[in-house]
Amino acid sequence: MKVAEIKYNDIANGPGVRTSLFVSGCTHHCYNCFNEVAWDFKYGRDWSEEIEAELLKSLEPDYITGLTLLGGEPMEFINQQGLAPFVQKVKEMYPNKTIWCFTGYLFDDLLPAGKMHGDYTDILLNCIDILVDGEYLDAQHDISLIFKGSRNQRTIDVQESLKQNKVVEIELQKPGI
């Protein structure tokens, strides 16, 4: 797995102040993607124990609300394999911090009968709190959306969806000014 970028103290990719990990590699190639450079599976640095330690340390302060996984595409099989043990460590070390994941795949694609379900998918889904799913569609771009780029994308409570065996979406409210 390759790391395209890491953003510390990020307030753009989930609620609160977060650490955001952008992995490399994406086969969606959405028109007007905000991070086209990360489509290339060879872009960036190799995942390492040093990067993992740095990320885990960054989550330590109380003001950090959680981890966000983006890309590229975190749910490409090679990225699932790399991310699964890491998110397990995050959940073990920081059970009160949330893990968000942005994917161009649909939630159904990640379930056992889905095209993107593999050896590591269940591990990831059991650790992810919120999944923003669906490809970015430029024709449905909407700047009024919170933490997503196009109207087709859904903000899903993963743990509740797994319990109820159906997609449970959440509605986010913009904070008052």
PDB file of C-alpha atoms in Angstrom:
ATOM      1  CA  MET A   1       0.000   0.000   0.000  1.00  0.00           C
ATOM      2  CA  LYS A   2       1.169   3.527  -0.757  1.00  0.00           C
ATOM      3  CA  VAL A   3       0.435   6.677   1.212  1.00  0.00           C
ATOM      4  CA  ALA A   4      -0.397   9.663  -0.985  1.00  0.00           C
ATOM      5  CA  GLU A   5      -0.704  12.204   1.839  1.00  0.00           C
ATOM      6  CA  ILE A   6      -1.351  12.616   5.550  1.00  0.00           C
ATOM      7  CA  LYS A   7      -3.139  15.648   6.946  1.00  0.00           C
ATOM      8  CA  TYR A   8      -2.836  16.357  10.641  1.00  0.00           C
ATOM      9  CA  ASN A   9      -5.308  18.611  12.432  1.00  0.00           C
ATOM     10  CA  ASP A  10      -7.679  18.274   9.468  1.00  0.00           C
ATOM     11  CA  ILE A  11     -11.131  19.868   9.802  1.00  0.00           C
ATOM     12  CA  ALA A  12     -12.344  19.235   6.242  1.00  0.00           C
ATOM     13  CA  ASN A  13     -12.821  15.457   6.172  1.00  0.00           C
ATOM     14  CA  GLY A  14     -15.142  14.668   9.059  1.00  0.00           C
ATOM     15  CA  PRO A  15     -16.359  16.329  12.235  1.00  0.00           C
ATOM     16  CA  GLY A  16     -13.944  17.867  14.680  1.00  0.00           C
ATOM     17  CA  VAL A  17     -10.187  17.827  14.317  1.00  0.00           C
ATOM     18  CA  ARG A  18      -8.927  14.658  12.678  1.00  0.00           C
ATOM     19  CA  THR A  19      -5.945  12.867  11.207  1.00  0.00           C
ATOM     20  CA  SER A  20      -6.648  12.092   7.545  1.00  0.00           C
ATOM     21  CA  LEU A  21      -4.820   9.344   5.688  1.00  0.00           C
ATOM     22  CA  PHE A  22      -4.953   9.484   1.885  1.00  0.00           C
ATOM     23  CA  VAL A  23      -3.967   6.180   0.292  1.00  0.00           C
ATOM     24  CA  SER A  24      -2.874   5.789  -3.331  1.00  0.00           C
ATOM     25  CA  GLY A  25      -4.683   3.917  -6.053  1.00  0.00           C
ATOM     26  CA  CYS A  26      -8.152   4.330  -7.474  1.00  0.00           C
ATOM     27  CA  THR A  27      -9.902   2.740 -10.444  1.00  0.00           C
ATOM     28  CA  HIS A  28     -12.960   5.035 -10.415  1.00  0.00           C
ATOM     29  CA  HIS A  29     -11.316   8.026 -12.135  1.00  0.00           C
ATOM     30  CA  CYS A  30     -14.242  10.350 -11.375  1.00  0.00           C
ATOM     31  CA  TYR A  31     -14.471  13.390 -13.631  1.00  0.00           C
ATOM     32  CA  ASN A  32     -13.148  16.468 -11.769  1.00  0.00           C
ATOM     33  CA  CYS A  33     -11.861  14.370  -8.877  1.00  0.00           C
ATOM     34  CA  PHE A  34     -10.272  16.594  -6.211  1.00  0.00           C
ATOM     35  CA  ASN A  35      -7.330  14.215  -5.815  1.00  0.00           C
ATOM     36  CA  GLU A  36      -6.494  12.873  -9.264  1.00  0.00           C
ATOM     37  CA  VAL A  37      -2.806  12.487  -8.397  1.00  0.00           C
ATOM     38  CA  ALA A  38      -3.757   9.675  -5.992  1.00  0.00           C
ATOM     39  CA  TRP A  39      -5.302   7.516  -8.754  1.00  0.00           C
ATOM     40  CA  ASP A  40      -1.860   6.038  -9.425  1.00  0.00           C
ATOM     41  CA  PHE A  41      -1.223   2.959  -7.262  1.00  0.00           C
ATOM     42  CA  LYS A  42       2.517   3.761  -7.335  1.00  0.00           C
ATOM     43  CA  TYR A  43       2.173   7.381  -6.149  1.00  0.00           C
ATOM     44  CA  GLY A  44       3.544   8.386  -2.747  1.00  0.00           C
ATOM     45  CA  ARG A  45       5.445   6.636   0.014  1.00  0.00           C
ATOM     46  CA  ASP A  46       5.366   2.968   0.934  1.00  0.00           C
ATOM     47  CA  TRP A  47       3.371   2.168   4.070  1.00  0.00           C
ATOM     48  CA  SER A  48       5.799   1.508   6.917  1.00  0.00           C
ATOM     49  CA  GLU A  49       5.943   0.903  10.648  1.00  0.00           C
ATOM     50  CA  GLU A  50       7.250   4.464  11.010  1.00  0.00           C
ATOM     51  CA  ILE A  51       4.223   5.931   9.226  1.00  0.00           C
ATOM     52  CA  GLU A  52       1.897   3.765  11.299  1.00  0.00           C
ATOM     53  CA  ALA A  53       3.570   4.879  14.543  1.00  0.00           C
ATOM     54  CA  GLU A  54       3.396   8.522  13.450  1.00  0.00           C
ATOM     55  CA  LEU A  55      -0.317   8.214  12.687  1.00  0.00           C
ATOM     56  CA  LEU A  56      -1.107   6.438  15.945  1.00  0.00           C
ATOM     57  CA  LYS A  57       0.793   9.117  17.897  1.00  0.00           C
ATOM     58  CA  SER A  58      -1.119  11.860  16.051  1.00  0.00           C
ATOM     59  CA  LEU A  59      -4.404  10.446  17.358  1.00  0.00           C
ATOM     60  CA  GLU A  60      -3.295  10.637  20.993  1.00  0.00           C
ATOM     61  CA  PRO A  61      -4.355  14.224  21.926  1.00  0.00           C
ATOM     62  CA  ASP A  62      -7.833  14.611  23.394  1.00  0.00           C
ATOM     63  CA  TYR A  63      -8.742  17.298  20.844  1.00  0.00           C
ATOM     64  CA  ILE A  64      -8.327  14.830  17.957  1.00  0.00           C
ATOM     65  CA  THR A  65     -11.759  13.305  17.323  1.00  0.00           C
ATOM     66  CA  GLY A  66     -10.668  10.535  14.995  1.00  0.00           C
ATOM     67  CA  LEU A  67      -9.171   9.158  11.822  1.00  0.00           C
ATOM     68  CA  THR A  68     -10.404   9.622   8.263  1.00  0.00           C
ATOM     69  CA  LEU A  69      -9.471   7.271   5.401  1.00  0.00           C
ATOM     70  CA  LEU A  70      -9.543   8.666   1.862  1.00  0.00           C
ATOM     71  CA  GLY A  71      -7.656   8.377  -1.360  1.00  0.00           C
ATOM     72  CA  GLY A  72      -7.269   7.373  -3.941  1.00  0.00           C
ATOM     73  CA  GLU A  73      -9.630   4.628  -2.863  1.00  0.00           C
ATOM     74  CA  PRO A  74      -9.331   2.973   0.562  1.00  0.00           C
ATOM     75  CA  MET A  75     -11.544   0.074  -0.527  1.00  0.00           C
ATOM     76  CA  GLU A  76      -9.387  -1.121  -3.415  1.00  0.00           C
ATOM     77  CA  PHE A  77      -8.315  -4.645  -2.406  1.00  0.00           C
ATOM     78  CA  ILE A  78      -4.636  -3.777  -1.943  1.00  0.00           C
ATOM     79  CA  ASN A  79      -5.583  -0.861   0.308  1.00  0.00           C
ATOM     80  CA  GLN A  80      -8.032  -2.958   2.322  1.00  0.00           C
ATOM     81  CA  GLN A  81      -5.200  -5.378   3.030  1.00  0.00           C
ATOM     82  CA  GLY A  82      -2.929  -2.579   4.224  1.00  0.00           C
ATOM     83  CA  LEU A  83      -5.538  -0.667   6.204  1.00  0.00           C
ATOM     84  CA  ALA A  84      -7.267  -3.525   8.058  1.00  0.00           C
ATOM     85  CA  PRO A  85      -4.570  -4.209  10.680  1.00  0.00           C
ATOM     86  CA  PHE A  86      -3.985  -0.483  11.133  1.00  0.00           C
ATOM     87  CA  VAL A  87      -7.636   0.396  11.822  1.00  0.00           C
ATOM     88  CA  GLN A  88      -7.832  -2.513  14.262  1.00  0.00           C
ATOM     89  CA  LYS A  89      -4.955  -0.942  16.195  1.00  0.00           C
ATOM     90  CA  VAL A  90      -6.653   2.459  16.070  1.00  0.00           C
ATOM     91  CA  LYS A  91      -9.872   1.005  17.533  1.00  0.00           C
ATOM     92  CA  GLU A  92      -7.946  -0.884  20.230  1.00  0.00           C
ATOM     93  CA  MET A  93      -5.860   2.123  21.253  1.00  0.00           C
ATOM     94  CA  TYR A  94      -8.539   4.796  20.828  1.00  0.00           C
ATOM     95  CA  PRO A  95     -11.987   3.192  21.209  1.00  0.00           C
ATOM     96  CA  ASN A  96     -13.687   6.578  21.704  1.00  0.00           C
ATOM     97  CA  LYS A  97     -12.352   8.119  18.487  1.00  0.00           C
ATOM     98  CA  THR A  98     -14.319   7.733  15.286  1.00  0.00           C
ATOM     99  CA  ILE A  99     -13.101   6.296  12.020  1.00  0.00           C
ATOM    100  CA  TRP A 100     -14.560   7.778   8.854  1.00  0.00           C
ATOM    101  CA  CYS A 101     -13.969   6.371   5.384  1.00  0.00           C
ATOM    102  CA  PHE A 102     -14.696   7.897   1.984  1.00  0.00           C
ATOM    103  CA  THR A 103     -15.185   5.410  -0.848  1.00  0.00           C
ATOM    104  CA  GLY A 104     -16.443   5.539  -4.405  1.00  0.00           C
ATOM    105  CA  TYR A 105     -17.884   2.065  -3.944  1.00  0.00           C
ATOM    106  CA  LEU A 106     -21.381   1.569  -2.619  1.00  0.00           C
ATOM    107  CA  PHE A 107     -21.904   0.039   0.818  1.00  0.00           C
ATOM    108  CA  ASP A 108     -23.525  -2.994  -0.867  1.00  0.00           C
ATOM    109  CA  ASP A 109     -20.294  -3.549  -2.858  1.00  0.00           C
ATOM    110  CA  LEU A 110     -18.509  -4.128   0.456  1.00  0.00           C
ATOM    111  CA  LEU A 111     -20.925  -6.670   1.901  1.00  0.00           C
ATOM    112  CA  PRO A 112     -20.311 -10.435   1.526  1.00  0.00           C
ATOM    113  CA  ALA A 113     -22.071 -10.732  -1.857  1.00  0.00           C
ATOM    114  CA  GLY A 114     -20.522  -7.480  -3.147  1.00  0.00           C
ATOM    115  CA  LYS A 115     -17.842  -7.087  -5.787  1.00  0.00           C
ATOM    116  CA  MET A 116     -15.389  -5.416  -3.384  1.00  0.00           C
ATOM    117  CA  HIS A 117     -15.767  -7.856  -0.498  1.00  0.00           C
ATOM    118  CA  GLY A 118     -12.482  -9.611   0.203  1.00  0.00           C
ATOM    119  CA  ASP A 119     -10.448 -11.128   2.980  1.00  0.00           C
ATOM    120  CA  TYR A 120     -10.069  -7.808   4.850  1.00  0.00           C
ATOM    121  CA  THR A 121     -13.397  -6.071   4.196  1.00  0.00           C
ATOM    122  CA  ASP A 122     -15.192  -7.321   7.311  1.00  0.00           C
ATOM    123  CA  ILE A 123     -12.300  -6.210   9.517  1.00  0.00           C
ATOM    124  CA  LEU A 124     -12.530  -2.712   8.037  1.00  0.00           C
ATOM    125  CA  LEU A 125     -16.314  -2.503   8.255  1.00  0.00           C
ATOM    126  CA  ASN A 126     -16.249  -3.622  11.881  1.00  0.00           C
ATOM    127  CA  CYS A 127     -13.901  -0.721  12.695  1.00  0.00           C
ATOM    128  CA  ILE A 128     -15.385   2.055  10.539  1.00  0.00           C
ATOM    129  CA  ASP A 129     -18.015   4.232  12.179  1.00  0.00           C
ATOM    130  CA  ILE A 130     -19.069   6.372   9.210  1.00  0.00           C
ATOM    131  CA  LEU A 131     -18.779   5.546   5.513  1.00  0.00           C
ATOM    132  CA  VAL A 132     -19.392   8.145   2.830  1.00  0.00           C
ATOM    133  CA  ASP A 133     -20.129   6.023  -0.230  1.00  0.00           C
ATOM    134  CA  GLY A 134     -20.630   6.535  -3.951  1.00  0.00           C
ATOM    135  CA  GLU A 135     -18.512   7.926  -6.739  1.00  0.00           C
ATOM    136  CA  TYR A 136     -18.182  11.668  -7.056  1.00  0.00           C
ATOM    137  CA  LEU A 137     -20.517  12.768  -9.871  1.00  0.00           C
ATOM    138  CA  ASP A 138     -19.623  16.205 -11.159  1.00  0.00           C
ATOM    139  CA  ALA A 139     -23.136  16.723 -12.591  1.00  0.00           C
ATOM    140  CA  GLN A 140     -24.489  16.320  -9.023  1.00  0.00           C
ATOM    141  CA  HIS A 141     -21.849  18.509  -7.344  1.00  0.00           C
ATOM    142  CA  ASP A 142     -23.382  20.482  -4.479  1.00  0.00           C
ATOM    143  CA  ILE A 143     -21.340  22.820  -2.272  1.00  0.00           C
ATOM    144  CA  SER A 144     -24.071  22.847   0.394  1.00  0.00           C
ATOM    145  CA  LEU A 145     -23.413  19.200   1.314  1.00  0.00           C
ATOM    146  CA  ILE A 146     -21.531  18.410   4.492  1.00  0.00           C
ATOM    147  CA  PHE A 147     -18.440  16.210   4.038  1.00  0.00           C
ATOM    148  CA  LYS A 148     -19.360  15.013   0.560  1.00  0.00           C
ATOM    149  CA  GLY A 149     -19.154  16.399  -2.940  1.00  0.00           C
ATOM    150  CA  SER A 150     -22.179  15.178  -4.883  1.00  0.00           C
ATOM    151  CA  ARG A 151     -25.829  14.503  -4.092  1.00  0.00           C
ATOM    152  CA  ASN A 152     -25.619  10.777  -4.905  1.00  0.00           C
ATOM    153  CA  GLN A 153     -23.209  10.142  -2.046  1.00  0.00           C
ATOM    154  CA  ARG A 154     -24.529   8.824   1.256  1.00  0.00           C
ATOM    155  CA  THR A 155     -23.295   9.259   4.827  1.00  0.00           C
ATOM    156  CA  ILE A 156     -23.789   5.854   6.436  1.00  0.00           C
ATOM    157  CA  ASP A 157     -23.677   4.734  10.060  1.00  0.00           C
ATOM    158  CA  VAL A 158     -21.769   1.508   9.398  1.00  0.00           C
ATOM    159  CA  GLN A 159     -22.241  -0.190  12.773  1.00  0.00           C
ATOM    160  CA  GLU A 160     -25.978   0.465  12.840  1.00  0.00           C
ATOM    161  CA  SER A 161     -26.262  -0.663   9.199  1.00  0.00           C
ATOM    162  CA  LEU A 162     -24.513  -3.931  10.010  1.00  0.00           C
ATOM    163  CA  LYS A 163     -26.806  -4.493  13.016  1.00  0.00           C
ATOM    164  CA  GLN A 164     -30.001  -3.764  11.074  1.00  0.00           C
ATOM    165  CA  ASN A 165     -28.820  -5.468   7.872  1.00  0.00           C
ATOM    166  CA  LYS A 166     -29.795  -2.387   5.859  1.00  0.00           C
ATOM    167  CA  VAL A 167     -28.257   0.983   5.010  1.00  0.00           C
ATOM    168  CA  VAL A 168     -28.769   3.475   7.831  1.00  0.00           C
ATOM    169  CA  GLU A 169     -27.954   6.980   6.653  1.00  0.00           C
ATOM    170  CA  ILE A 170     -27.271   9.887   8.977  1.00  0.00           C
ATOM    171  CA  GLU A 171     -28.009  13.531   8.345  1.00  0.00           C
ATOM    172  CA  LEU A 172     -25.360  15.995   9.369  1.00  0.00           C
ATOM    173  CA  GLN A 173     -26.258  19.525  10.361  1.00  0.00           C
ATOM    174  CA  LYS A 174     -24.079  22.536   9.661  1.00  0.00           C
ATOM    175  CA  PRO A 175     -22.982  24.144  12.907  1.00  0.00           C
ATOM    176  CA  GLY A 176     -24.611  27.475  13.714  1.00  0.00           C
ATOM    177  CA  ILE A 177     -22.717  30.659  13.029  1.00  0.00           C
TER     178      ILE A 177
END
